[in-house]
mmCIF file with all atom_site columns, C-alpha atoms in Angstrom:
data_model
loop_
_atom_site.group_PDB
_atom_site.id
_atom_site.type_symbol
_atom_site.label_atom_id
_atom_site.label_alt_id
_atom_site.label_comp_id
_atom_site.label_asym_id
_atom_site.label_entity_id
_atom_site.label_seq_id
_atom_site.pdbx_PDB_ins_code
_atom_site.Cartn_x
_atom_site.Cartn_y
_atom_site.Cartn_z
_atom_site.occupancy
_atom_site.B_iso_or_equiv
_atom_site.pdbx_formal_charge
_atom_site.auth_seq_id
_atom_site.auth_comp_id
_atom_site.auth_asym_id
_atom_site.auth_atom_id
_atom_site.pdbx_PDB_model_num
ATOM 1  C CA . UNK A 1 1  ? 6.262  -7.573  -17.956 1.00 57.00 ? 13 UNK A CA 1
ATOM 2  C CA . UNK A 1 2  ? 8.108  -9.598  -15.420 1.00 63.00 ? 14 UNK A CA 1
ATOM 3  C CA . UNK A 1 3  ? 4.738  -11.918 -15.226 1.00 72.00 ? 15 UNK A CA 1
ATOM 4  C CA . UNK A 1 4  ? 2.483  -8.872  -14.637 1.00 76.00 ? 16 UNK A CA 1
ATOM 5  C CA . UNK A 1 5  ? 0.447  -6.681  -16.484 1.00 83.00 ? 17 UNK A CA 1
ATOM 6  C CA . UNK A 1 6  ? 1.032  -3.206  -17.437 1.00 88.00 ? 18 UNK A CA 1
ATOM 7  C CA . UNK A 1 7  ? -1.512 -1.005  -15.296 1.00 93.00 ? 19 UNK A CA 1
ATOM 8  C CA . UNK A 1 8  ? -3.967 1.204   -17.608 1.00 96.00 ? 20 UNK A CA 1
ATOM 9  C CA . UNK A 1 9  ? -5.993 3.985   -16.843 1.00 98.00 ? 21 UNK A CA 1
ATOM 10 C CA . UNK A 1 10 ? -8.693 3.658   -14.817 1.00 98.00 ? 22 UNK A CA 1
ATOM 11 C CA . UNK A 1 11 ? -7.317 0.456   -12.969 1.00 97.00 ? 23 UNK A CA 1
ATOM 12 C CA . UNK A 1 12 ? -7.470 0.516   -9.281  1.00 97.00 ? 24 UNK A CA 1
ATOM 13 C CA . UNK A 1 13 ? -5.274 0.607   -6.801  1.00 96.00 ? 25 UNK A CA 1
ATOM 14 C CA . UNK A 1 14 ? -4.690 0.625   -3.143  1.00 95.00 ? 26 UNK A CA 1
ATOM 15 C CA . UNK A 1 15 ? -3.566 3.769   -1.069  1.00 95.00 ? 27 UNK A CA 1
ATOM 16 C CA . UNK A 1 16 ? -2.501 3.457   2.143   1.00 95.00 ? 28 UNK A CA 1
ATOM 17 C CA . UNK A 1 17 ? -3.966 6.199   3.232   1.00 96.00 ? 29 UNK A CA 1
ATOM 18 C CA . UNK A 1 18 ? -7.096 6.817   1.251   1.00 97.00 ? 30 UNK A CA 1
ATOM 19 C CA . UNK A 1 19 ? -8.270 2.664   0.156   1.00 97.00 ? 31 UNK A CA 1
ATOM 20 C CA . UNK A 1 20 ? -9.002 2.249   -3.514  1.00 98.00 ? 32 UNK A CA 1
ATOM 21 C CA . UNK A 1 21 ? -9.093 4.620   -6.179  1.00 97.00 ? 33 UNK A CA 1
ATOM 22 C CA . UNK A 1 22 ? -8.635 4.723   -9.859  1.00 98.00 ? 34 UNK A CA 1
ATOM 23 C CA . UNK A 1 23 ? -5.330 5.802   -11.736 1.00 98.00 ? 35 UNK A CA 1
ATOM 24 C CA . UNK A 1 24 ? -6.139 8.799   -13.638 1.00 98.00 ? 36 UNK A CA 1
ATOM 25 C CA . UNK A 1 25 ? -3.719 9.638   -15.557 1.00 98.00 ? 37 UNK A CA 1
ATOM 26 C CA . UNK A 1 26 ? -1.310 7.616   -18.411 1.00 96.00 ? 38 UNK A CA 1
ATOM 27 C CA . UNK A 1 27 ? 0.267  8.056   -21.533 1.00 94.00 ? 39 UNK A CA 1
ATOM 28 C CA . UNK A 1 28 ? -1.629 6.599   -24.800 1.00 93.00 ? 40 UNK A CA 1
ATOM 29 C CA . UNK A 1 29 ? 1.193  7.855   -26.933 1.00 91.00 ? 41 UNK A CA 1
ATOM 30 C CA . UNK A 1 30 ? 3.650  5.244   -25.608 1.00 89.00 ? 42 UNK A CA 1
ATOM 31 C CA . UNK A 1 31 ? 0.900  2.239   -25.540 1.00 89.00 ? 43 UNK A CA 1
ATOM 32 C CA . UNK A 1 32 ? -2.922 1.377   -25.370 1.00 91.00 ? 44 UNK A CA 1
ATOM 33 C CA . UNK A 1 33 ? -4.981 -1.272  -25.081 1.00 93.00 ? 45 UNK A CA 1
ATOM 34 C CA . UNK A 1 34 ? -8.628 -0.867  -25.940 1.00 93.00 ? 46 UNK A CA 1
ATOM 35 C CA . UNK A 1 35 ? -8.192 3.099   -26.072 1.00 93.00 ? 47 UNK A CA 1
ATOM 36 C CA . UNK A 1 36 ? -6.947 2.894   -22.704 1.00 96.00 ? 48 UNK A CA 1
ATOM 37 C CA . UNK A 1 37 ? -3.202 4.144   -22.081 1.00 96.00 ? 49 UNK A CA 1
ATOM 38 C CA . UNK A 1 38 ? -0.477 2.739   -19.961 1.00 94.00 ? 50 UNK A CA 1
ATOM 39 C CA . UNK A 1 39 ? 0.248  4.023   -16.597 1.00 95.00 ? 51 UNK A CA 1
ATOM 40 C CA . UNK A 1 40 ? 3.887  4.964   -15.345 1.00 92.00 ? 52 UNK A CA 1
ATOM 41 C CA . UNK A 1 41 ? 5.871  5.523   -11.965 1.00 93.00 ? 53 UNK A CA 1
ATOM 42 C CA . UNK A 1 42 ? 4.653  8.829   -10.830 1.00 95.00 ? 54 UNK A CA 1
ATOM 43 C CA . UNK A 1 43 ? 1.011  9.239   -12.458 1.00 97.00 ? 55 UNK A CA 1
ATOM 44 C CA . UNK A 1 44 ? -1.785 10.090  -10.249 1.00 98.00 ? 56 UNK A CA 1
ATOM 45 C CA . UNK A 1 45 ? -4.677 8.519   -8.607  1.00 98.00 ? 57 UNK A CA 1
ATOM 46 C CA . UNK A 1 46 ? -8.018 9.784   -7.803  1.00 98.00 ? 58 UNK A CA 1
ATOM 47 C CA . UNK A 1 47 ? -6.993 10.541  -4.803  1.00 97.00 ? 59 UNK A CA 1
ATOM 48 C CA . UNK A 1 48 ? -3.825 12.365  -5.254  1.00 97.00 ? 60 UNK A CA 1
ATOM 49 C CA . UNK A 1 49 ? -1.755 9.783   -4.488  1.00 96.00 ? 61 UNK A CA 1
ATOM 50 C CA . UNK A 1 50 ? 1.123  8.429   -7.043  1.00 96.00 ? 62 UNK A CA 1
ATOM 51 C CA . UNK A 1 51 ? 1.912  5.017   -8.640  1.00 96.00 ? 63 UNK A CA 1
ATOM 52 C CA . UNK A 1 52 ? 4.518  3.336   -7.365  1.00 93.00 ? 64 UNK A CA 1
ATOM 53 C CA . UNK A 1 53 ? 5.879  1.149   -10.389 1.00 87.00 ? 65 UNK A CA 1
ATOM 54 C CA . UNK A 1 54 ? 6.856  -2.749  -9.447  1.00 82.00 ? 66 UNK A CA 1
ATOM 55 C CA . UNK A 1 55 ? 9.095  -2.924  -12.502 1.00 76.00 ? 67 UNK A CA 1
ATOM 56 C CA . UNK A 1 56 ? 12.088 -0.459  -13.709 1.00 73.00 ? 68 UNK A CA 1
ATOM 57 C CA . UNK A 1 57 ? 13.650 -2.598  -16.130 1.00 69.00 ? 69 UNK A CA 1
ATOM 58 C CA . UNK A 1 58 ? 10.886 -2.636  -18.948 1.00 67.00 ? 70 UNK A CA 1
ATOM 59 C CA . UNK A 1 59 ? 10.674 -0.911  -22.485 1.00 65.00 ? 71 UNK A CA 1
ATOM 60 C CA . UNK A 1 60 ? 8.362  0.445   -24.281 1.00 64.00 ? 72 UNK A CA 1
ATOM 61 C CA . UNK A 1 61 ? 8.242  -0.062  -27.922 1.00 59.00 ? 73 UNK A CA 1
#
């Protein structure tokens, strides 16, 4: 997508306030790789925090 890959759960990330953590949550219905499900704007880290997506203008499907 726009020469980057589609975060999955249980990538990390980095929270300006709290360092790295895992993305918890995504949505396996829309798309998975290797039983692991794509994260969108909005889903939560381990440490509360939400994704901020890099990309709007992508579809799904």
């Amino acid at each position: 997508m726009n020469g980057k890959n589609a975060a999955l759960l249980h990538d990390t990330v980095t929270c300006p306030v709290h360092g790295t953590n895992r993305i918890i949550e995504s949505d396996i219905s829309a798309y998975e790789e290797n039983g692991r499900g794509i994260v969108l704007h909005g889903f939560k880290t381990e440490c509360g925090s939400m994704v901020i997506a890099s990309s709007q203008d992508m579809e799904i499907g």
